[in-house]
GROMACS .gro file of C-alpha atoms in nm:
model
  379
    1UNK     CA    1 -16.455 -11.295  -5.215
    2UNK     CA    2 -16.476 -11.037  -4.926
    3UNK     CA    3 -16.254 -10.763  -4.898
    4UNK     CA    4 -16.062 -10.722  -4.552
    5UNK     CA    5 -16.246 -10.371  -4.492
    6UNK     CA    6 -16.539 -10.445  -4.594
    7UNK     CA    7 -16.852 -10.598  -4.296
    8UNK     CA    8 -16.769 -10.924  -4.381
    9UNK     CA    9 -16.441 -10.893  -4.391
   10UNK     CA   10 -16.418 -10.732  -4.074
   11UNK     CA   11 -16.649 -10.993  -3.911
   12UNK     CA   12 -16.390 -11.285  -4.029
   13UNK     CA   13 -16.106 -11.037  -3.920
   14UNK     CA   14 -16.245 -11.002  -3.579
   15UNK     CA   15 -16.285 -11.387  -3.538
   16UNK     CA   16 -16.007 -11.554  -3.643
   17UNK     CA   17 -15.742 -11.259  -3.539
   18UNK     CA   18 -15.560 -11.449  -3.297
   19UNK     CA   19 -15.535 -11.777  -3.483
   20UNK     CA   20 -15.391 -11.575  -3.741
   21UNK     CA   21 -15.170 -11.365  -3.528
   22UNK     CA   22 -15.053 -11.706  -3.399
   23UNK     CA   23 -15.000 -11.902  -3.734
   24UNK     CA   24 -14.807 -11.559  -3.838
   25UNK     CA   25 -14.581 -11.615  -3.501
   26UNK     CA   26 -14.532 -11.990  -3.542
   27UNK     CA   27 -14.394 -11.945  -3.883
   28UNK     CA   28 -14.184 -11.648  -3.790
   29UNK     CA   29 -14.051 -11.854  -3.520
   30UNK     CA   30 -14.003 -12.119  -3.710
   31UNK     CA   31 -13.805 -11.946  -3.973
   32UNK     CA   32 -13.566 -11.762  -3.703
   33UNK     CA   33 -13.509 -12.129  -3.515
   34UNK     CA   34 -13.397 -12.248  -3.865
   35UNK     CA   35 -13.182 -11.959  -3.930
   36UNK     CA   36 -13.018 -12.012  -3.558
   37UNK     CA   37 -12.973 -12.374  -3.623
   38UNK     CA   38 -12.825 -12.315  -3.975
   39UNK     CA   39 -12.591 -11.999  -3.831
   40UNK     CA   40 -12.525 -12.266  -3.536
   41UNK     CA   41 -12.453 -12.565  -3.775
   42UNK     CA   42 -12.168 -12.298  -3.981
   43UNK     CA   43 -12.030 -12.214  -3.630
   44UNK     CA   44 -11.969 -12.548  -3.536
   45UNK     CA   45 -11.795 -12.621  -3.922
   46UNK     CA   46 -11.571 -12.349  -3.835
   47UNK     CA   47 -11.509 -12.453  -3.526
   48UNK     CA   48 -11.381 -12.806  -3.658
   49UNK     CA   49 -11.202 -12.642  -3.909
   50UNK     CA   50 -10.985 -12.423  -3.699
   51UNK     CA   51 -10.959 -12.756  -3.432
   52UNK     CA   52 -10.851 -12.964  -3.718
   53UNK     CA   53 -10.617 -12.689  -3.798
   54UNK     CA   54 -10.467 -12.648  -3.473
   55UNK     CA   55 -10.420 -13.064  -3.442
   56UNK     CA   56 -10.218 -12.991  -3.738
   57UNK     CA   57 -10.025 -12.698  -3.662
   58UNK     CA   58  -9.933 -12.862  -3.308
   59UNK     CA   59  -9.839 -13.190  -3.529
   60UNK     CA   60  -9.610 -13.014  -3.729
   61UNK     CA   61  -9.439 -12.797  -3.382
   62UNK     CA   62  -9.416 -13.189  -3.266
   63UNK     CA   63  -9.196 -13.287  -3.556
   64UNK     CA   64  -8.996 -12.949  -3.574
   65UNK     CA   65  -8.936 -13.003  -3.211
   66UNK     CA   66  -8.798 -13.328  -3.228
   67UNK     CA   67  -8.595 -13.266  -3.566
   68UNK     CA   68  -8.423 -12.965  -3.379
   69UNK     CA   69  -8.360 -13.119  -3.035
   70UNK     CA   70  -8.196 -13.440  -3.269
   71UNK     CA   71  -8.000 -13.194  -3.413
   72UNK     CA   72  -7.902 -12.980  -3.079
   73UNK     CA   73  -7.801 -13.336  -2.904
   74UNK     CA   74  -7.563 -13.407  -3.217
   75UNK     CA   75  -7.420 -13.032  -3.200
   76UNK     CA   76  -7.340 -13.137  -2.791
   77UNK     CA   77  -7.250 -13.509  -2.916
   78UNK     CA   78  -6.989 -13.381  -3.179
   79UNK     CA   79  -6.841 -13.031  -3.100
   80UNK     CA   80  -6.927 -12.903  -2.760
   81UNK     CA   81  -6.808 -13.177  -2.527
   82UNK     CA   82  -6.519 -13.335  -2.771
   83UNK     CA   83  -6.312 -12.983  -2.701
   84UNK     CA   84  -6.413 -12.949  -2.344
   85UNK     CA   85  -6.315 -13.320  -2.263
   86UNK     CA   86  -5.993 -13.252  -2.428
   87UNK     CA   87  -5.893 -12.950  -2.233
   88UNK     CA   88  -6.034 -13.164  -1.902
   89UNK     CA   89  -5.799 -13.434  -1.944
   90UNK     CA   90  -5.486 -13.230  -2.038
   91UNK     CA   91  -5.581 -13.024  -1.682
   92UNK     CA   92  -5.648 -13.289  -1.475
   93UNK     CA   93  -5.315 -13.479  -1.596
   94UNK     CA   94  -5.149 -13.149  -1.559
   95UNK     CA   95  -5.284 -13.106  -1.172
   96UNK     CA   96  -5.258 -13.438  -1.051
   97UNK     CA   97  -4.890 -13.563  -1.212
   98UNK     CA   98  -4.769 -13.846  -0.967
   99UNK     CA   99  -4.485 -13.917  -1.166
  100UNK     CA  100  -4.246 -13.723  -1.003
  101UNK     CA  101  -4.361 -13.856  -0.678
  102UNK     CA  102  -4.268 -14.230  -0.865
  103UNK     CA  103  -3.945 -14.125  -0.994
  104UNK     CA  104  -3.827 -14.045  -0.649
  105UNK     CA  105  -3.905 -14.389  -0.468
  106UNK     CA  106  -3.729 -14.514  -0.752
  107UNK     CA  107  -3.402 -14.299  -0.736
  108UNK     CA  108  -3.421 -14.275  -0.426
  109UNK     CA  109  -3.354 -14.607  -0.313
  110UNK     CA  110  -3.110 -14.679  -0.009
  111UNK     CA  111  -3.103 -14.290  -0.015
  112UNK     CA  112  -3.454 -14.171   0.145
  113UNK     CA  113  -3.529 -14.250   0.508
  114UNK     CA  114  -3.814 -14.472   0.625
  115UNK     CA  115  -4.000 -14.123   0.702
  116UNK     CA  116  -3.939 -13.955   0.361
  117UNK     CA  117  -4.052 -14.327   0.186
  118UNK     CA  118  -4.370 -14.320   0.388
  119UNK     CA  119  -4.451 -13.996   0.360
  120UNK     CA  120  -4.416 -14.031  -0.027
  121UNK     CA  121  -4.592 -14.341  -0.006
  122UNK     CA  122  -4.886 -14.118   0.130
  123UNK     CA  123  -4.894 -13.891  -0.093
  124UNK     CA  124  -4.900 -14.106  -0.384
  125UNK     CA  125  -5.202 -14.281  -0.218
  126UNK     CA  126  -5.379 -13.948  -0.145
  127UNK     CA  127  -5.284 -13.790  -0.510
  128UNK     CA  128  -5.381 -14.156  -0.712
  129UNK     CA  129  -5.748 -14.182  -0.588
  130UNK     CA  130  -5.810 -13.766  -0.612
  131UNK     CA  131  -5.706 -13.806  -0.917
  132UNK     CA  132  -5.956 -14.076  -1.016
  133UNK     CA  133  -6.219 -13.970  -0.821
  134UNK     CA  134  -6.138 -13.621  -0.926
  135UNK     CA  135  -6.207 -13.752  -1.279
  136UNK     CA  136  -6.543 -13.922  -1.254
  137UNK     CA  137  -6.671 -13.674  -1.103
  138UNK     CA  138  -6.589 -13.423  -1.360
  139UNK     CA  139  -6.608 -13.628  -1.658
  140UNK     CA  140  -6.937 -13.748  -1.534
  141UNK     CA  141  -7.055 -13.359  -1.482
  142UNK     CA  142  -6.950 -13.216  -1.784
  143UNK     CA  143  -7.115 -13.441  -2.008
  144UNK     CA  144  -7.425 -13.418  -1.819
  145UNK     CA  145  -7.363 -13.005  -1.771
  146UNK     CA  146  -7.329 -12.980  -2.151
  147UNK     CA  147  -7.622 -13.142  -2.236
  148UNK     CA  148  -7.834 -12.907  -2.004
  149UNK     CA  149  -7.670 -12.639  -2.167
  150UNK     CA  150  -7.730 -12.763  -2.501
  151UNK     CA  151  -8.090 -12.842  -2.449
  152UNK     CA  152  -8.157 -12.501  -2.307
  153UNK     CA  153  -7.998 -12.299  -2.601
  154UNK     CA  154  -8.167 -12.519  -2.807
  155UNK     CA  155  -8.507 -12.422  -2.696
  156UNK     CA  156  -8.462 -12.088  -2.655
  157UNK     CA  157  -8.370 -12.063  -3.041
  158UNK     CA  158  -8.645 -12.312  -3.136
  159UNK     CA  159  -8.898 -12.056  -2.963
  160UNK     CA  160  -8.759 -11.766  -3.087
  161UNK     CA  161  -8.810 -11.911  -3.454
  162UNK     CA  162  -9.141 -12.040  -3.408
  163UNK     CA  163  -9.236 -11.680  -3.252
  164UNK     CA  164  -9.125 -11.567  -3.624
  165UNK     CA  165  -8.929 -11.256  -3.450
  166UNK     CA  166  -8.648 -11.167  -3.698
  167UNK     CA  167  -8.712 -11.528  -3.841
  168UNK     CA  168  -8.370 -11.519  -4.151
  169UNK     CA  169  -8.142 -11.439  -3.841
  170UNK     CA  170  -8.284 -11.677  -3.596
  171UNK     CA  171  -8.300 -11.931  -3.835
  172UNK     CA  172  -7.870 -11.892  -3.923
  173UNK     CA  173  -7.815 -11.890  -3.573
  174UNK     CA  174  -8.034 -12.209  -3.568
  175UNK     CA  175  -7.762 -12.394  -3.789
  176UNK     CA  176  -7.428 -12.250  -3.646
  177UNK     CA  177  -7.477 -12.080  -3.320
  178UNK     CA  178  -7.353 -11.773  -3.449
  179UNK     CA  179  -7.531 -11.573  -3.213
  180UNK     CA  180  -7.284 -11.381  -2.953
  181UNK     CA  181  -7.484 -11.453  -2.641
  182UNK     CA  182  -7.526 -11.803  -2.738
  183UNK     CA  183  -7.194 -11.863  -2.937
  184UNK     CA  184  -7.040 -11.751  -2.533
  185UNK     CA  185  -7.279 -11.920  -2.380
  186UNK     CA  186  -7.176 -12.287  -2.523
  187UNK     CA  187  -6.815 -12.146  -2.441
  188UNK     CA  188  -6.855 -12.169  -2.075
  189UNK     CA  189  -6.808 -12.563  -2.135
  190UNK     CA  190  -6.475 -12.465  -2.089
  191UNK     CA  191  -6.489 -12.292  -1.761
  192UNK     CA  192  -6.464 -12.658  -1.533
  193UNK     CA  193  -6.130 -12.757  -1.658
  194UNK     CA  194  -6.001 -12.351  -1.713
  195UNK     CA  195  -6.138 -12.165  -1.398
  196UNK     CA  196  -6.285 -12.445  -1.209
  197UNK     CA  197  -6.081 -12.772  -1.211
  198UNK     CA  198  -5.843 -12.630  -0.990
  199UNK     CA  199  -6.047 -12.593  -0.663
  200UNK     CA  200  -6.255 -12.917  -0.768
  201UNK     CA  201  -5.901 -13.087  -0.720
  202UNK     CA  202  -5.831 -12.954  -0.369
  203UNK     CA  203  -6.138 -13.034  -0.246
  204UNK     CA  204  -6.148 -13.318  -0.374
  205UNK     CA  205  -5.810 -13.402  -0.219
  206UNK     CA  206  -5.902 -13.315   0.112
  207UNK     CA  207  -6.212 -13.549   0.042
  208UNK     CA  208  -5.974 -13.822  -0.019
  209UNK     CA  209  -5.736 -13.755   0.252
  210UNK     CA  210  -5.965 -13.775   0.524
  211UNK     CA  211  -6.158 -14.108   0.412
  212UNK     CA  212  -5.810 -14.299   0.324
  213UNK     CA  213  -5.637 -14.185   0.700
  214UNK     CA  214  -5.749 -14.497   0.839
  215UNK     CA  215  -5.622 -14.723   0.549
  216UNK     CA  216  -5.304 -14.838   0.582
  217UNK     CA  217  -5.058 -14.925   0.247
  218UNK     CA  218  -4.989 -15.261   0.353
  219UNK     CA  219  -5.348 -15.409   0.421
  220UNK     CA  220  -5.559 -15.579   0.155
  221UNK     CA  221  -5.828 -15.487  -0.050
  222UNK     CA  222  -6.055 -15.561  -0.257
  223UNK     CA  223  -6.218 -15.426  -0.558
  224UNK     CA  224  -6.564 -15.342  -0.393
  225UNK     CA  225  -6.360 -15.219  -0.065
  226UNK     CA  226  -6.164 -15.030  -0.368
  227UNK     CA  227  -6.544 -14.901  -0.484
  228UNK     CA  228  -6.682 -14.792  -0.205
  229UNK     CA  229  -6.382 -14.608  -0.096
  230UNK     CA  230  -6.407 -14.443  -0.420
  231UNK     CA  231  -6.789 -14.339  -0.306
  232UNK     CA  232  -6.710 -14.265   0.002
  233UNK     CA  233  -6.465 -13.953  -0.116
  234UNK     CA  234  -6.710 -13.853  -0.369
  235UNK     CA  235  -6.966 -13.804  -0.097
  236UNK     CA  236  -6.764 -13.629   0.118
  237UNK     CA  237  -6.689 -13.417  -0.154
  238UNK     CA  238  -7.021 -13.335  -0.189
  239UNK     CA  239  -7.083 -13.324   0.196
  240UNK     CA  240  -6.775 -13.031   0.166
  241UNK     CA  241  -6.978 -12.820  -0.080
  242UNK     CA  242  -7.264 -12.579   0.096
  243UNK     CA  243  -7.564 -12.574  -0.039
  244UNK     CA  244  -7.530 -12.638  -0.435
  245UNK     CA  245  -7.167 -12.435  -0.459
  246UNK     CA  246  -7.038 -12.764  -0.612
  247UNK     CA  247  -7.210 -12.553  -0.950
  248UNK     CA  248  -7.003 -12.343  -0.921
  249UNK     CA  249  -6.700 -12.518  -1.066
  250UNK     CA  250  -6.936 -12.570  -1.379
  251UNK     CA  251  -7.069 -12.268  -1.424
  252UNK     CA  252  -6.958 -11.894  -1.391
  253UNK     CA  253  -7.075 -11.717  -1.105
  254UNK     CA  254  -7.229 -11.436  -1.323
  255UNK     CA  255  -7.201 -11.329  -1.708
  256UNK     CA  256  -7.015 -10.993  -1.584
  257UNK     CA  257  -6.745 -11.211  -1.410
  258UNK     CA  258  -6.732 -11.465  -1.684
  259UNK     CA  259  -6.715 -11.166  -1.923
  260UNK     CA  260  -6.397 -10.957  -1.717
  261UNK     CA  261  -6.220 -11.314  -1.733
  262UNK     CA  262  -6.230 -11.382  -2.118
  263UNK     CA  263  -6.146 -11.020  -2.203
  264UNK     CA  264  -5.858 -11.030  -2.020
  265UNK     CA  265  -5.765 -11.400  -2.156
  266UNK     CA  266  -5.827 -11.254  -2.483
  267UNK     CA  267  -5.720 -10.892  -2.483
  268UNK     CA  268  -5.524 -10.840  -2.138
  269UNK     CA  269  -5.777 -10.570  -2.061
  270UNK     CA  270  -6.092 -10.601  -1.855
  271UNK     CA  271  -6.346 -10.443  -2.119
  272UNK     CA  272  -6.615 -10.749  -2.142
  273UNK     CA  273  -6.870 -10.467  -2.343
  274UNK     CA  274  -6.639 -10.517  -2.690
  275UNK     CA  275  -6.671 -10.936  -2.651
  276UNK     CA  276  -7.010 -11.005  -2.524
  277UNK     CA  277  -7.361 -11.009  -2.521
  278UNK     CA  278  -7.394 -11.018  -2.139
  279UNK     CA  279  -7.765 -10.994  -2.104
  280UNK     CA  280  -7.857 -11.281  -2.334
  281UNK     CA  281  -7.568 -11.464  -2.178
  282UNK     CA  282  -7.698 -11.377  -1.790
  283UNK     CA  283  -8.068 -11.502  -1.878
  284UNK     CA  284  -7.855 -11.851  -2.005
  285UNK     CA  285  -7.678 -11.875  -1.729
  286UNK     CA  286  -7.890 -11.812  -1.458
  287UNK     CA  287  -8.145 -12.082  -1.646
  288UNK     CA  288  -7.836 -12.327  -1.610
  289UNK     CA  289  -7.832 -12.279  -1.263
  290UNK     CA  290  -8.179 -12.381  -1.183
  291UNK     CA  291  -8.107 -12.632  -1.347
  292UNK     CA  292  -7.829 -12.772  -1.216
  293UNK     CA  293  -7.974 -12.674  -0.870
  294UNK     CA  294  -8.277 -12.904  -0.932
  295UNK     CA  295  -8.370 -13.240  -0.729
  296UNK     CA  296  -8.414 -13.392  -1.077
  297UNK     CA  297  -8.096 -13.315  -1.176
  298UNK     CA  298  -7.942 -13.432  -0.842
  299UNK     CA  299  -8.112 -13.739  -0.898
  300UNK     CA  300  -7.919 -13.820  -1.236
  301UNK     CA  301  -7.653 -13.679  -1.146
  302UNK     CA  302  -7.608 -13.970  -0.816
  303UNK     CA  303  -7.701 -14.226  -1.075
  304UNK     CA  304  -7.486 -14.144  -1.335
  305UNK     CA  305  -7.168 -14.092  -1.111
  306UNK     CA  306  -7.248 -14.433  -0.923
  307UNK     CA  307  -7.293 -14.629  -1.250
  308UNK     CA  308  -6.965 -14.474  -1.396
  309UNK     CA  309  -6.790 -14.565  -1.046
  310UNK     CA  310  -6.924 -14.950  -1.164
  311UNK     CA  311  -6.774 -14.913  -1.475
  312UNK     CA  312  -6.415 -14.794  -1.334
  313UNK     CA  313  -6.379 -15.100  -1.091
  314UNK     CA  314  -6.483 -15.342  -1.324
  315UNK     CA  315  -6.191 -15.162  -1.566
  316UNK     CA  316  -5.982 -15.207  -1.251
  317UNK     CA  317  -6.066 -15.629  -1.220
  318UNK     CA  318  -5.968 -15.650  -1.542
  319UNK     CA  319  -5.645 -15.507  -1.517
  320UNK     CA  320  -5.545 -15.683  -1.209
  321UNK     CA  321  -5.710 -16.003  -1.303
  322UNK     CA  322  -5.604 -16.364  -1.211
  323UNK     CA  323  -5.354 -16.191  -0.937
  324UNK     CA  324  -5.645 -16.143  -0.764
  325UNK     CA  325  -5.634 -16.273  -0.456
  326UNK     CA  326  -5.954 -16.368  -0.264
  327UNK     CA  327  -5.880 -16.138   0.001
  328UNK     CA  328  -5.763 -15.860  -0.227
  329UNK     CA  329  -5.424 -15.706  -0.271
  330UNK     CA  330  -5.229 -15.480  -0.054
  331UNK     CA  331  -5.303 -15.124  -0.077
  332UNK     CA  332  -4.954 -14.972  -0.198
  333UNK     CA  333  -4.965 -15.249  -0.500
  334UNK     CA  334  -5.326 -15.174  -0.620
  335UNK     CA  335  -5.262 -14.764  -0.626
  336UNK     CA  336  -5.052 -14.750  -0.963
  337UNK     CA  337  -5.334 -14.909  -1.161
  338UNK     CA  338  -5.613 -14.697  -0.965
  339UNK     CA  339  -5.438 -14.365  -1.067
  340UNK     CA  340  -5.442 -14.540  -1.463
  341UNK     CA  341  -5.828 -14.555  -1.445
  342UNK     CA  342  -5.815 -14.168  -1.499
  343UNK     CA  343  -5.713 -14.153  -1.859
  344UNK     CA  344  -5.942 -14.404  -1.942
  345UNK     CA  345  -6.262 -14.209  -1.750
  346UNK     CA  346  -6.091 -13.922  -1.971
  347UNK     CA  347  -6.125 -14.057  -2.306
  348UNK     CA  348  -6.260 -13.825  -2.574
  349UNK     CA  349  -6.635 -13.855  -2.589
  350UNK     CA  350  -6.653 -14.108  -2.895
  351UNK     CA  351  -6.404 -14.371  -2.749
  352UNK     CA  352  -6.534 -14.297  -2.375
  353UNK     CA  353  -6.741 -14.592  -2.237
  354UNK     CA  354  -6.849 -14.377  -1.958
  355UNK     CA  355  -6.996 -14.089  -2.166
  356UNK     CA  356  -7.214 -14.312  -2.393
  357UNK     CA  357  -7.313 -14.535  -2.116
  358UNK     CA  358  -7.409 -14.194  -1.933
  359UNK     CA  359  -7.609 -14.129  -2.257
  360UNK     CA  360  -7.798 -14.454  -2.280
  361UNK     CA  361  -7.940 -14.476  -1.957
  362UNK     CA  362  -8.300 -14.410  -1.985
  363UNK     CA  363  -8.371 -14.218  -1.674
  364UNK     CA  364  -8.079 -13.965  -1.832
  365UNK     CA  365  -8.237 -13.945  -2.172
  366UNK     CA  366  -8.584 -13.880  -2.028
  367UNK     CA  367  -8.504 -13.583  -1.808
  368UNK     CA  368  -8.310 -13.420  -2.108
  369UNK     CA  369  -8.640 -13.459  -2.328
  370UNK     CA  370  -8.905 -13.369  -2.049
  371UNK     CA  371  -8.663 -13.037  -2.000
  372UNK     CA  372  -8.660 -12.922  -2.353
  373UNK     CA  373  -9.035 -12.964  -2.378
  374UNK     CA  374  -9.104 -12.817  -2.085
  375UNK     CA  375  -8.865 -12.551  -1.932
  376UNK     CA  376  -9.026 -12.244  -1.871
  377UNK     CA  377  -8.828 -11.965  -2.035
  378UNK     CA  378  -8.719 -11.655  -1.818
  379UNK     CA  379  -8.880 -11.311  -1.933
   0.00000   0.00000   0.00000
């Protein structure tokens, strides 16, 4: 055996160098390829891992999400719009009494003058179908305004929890909307029949009053001429409100305004700082309005009104029913049971036709989910 210094050695050494060199390389190569694959191989475990984990994680945001916005729809179903409808109704009736218009062709009789009898004829005509009209269009809004407003208060407190900020109060006003912001917030549900009902009704009125000039008390009709007489006001409603200012008998103006007018219902004193959290309630608000503002939301809000407008004429057939002429009835006889479809329209929401057929249509029920999964949240 030669020794690497010695002339032998150093002969061998000088002729097989390289081939050494290289089988030294090869293997050192080797090795580091193996310990990149093998570091490579761990990467891509950990990079399953933390997928699979994520799948999960998103799987179990999924089910929250839908357990909460089940539970937000039966908050809206059960507290929100039972109290608003209520107050609605008791306005409405309020506003648009015809009784005393009634009671005085009845007294009256061989006492008023063919001018007074007409011109209390006409007001009874004008006053029945704003009232009805005046109806469907706000039951018909409120239910759908209360489930935007719902929806959006939900989300903003699902978020909240799931970014874990101050997670024990989030989750309390989770279950009973204590927070002040919010707790005012699901109070404006209230503003259409206390603030806004009032102006709804006169322009609603002067909606009515110039479609029904033409129509006379004494000719027939019948109960699609009644129907689309009935659209007919409600679009030139519509056509009377610039822009979107039709929200504005839903929703405050601003969460200062809003804010002066329940301290002073509450107090007597304009001091809105001592009732309300008027940022949080601002950044609600102003969500609401975009909204409501949407071509989405004008798009359910036309089918929803024109289904419910349907629904009030077939209640209307079957009132008159086999004294139903072909040709229809006269005007003056049909308006007594048109200004009846209000209370009906104005049921509270778990005897209301209206209201759950509003809630069953599918087009209804798929903006409301595709807006709490997807609203953008202001910041």
């Amino acid at each position: 055996m030669f020794q690497l210094g010695s002339a032998p050695g150093k002969a061998f050494w000088a002729r097989h160098r390289w081939k050494m060199l290289l089988s030294l390389g090869v293997a050192g190569a080797g090795y580091a390829a193996y310990r990149f694959y093998d570091a490579h191989q761990k990467q891509l475990v950990r990079v399953e891992q933390r997928a699979e984990e994520e799948r999960a994680a998103d799987e179990i945001i999924k089910n929250q999400l839908e357990a909460h916005f089940e539970k937000v729809q039966r908050i809206s179903d059960t507290t929100t719009l039972p109290f608003a409808m209520h107050y609605l109704r008791s306005r409405v009736m309020e506003e648009l009494d015809i009784s005393h218009l009634t009671e005085r062709l009845l007294q009256g009789k061989g006492e008023l003058t063919p001018e007074d009898k007409y011109e209390t004829w006409e007001k009874i005509k004008i006053l029945s179908f704003t009232r009805t009209v005046s109806s469907m269009w706000a039951m018909t809004l409120l239910s759908l305004y209360v489930r935007v407003q719902v929806t959006i208060l939900g989300r903003h407190l699902y978020l909240d929890f799931a970014r874990g900020t101050d997670g024990a109060q989030l989750q309390a006003e989770s279950d009973t909307f204590s927070g002040n912001g919010h707790k005012d917030f699901l109070g404006t549900a209230d503003y259409l029949a206390t603030y806004g009902i009032t102006a709804l009704i006169r322009q609603m009125q002067q909606a009515a009053t110039e479609i029904l000039k033409e129509k006379q008390l004494k000719d027939p009709m019948s109960m699609d001429q009644v129907l689309q007489t009935m659209l007919q006001i409600s679009e030139q409603f519509m056509s009377l409100c610039e822009g979107n200012s039709w929200i504005n008998f839903l929703v405050p103006e601003s969460a200062n305004r809003y804010a002066q007018l329940m301290a002073v219902s509450s107090s007597g004193f304009d001091d809105s700082s001592l009732l309300m959290d008027v940022g949080k309630l601002d950044q609600l608000m102003t969500e609401t309005r975009i909204v409501l503002a949407s071509d989405d939301f004008r798009n359910i809000m036309d089918m929803s009104l024109r289904k419910v407008a349907d629904l009030v004429i077939e209640d209307l057939r079957a009132q008159v029913g086999a004294a139903l002429p072909p040709s229809g009835l006269p005007l003056a006889k049909l308006l007594a049971r048109v200004a009846q479809l209000s209370s009906m329209l104005l049921e509270e929401p778990s005897k209301n036709k209206h209201i759950q057929t509003i809630r069953s249509m599918p087009e209804v029920g798929l903006f409301y989910t595709f807006l709490y999964a997807n609203m953008p949240l202001q910041t």
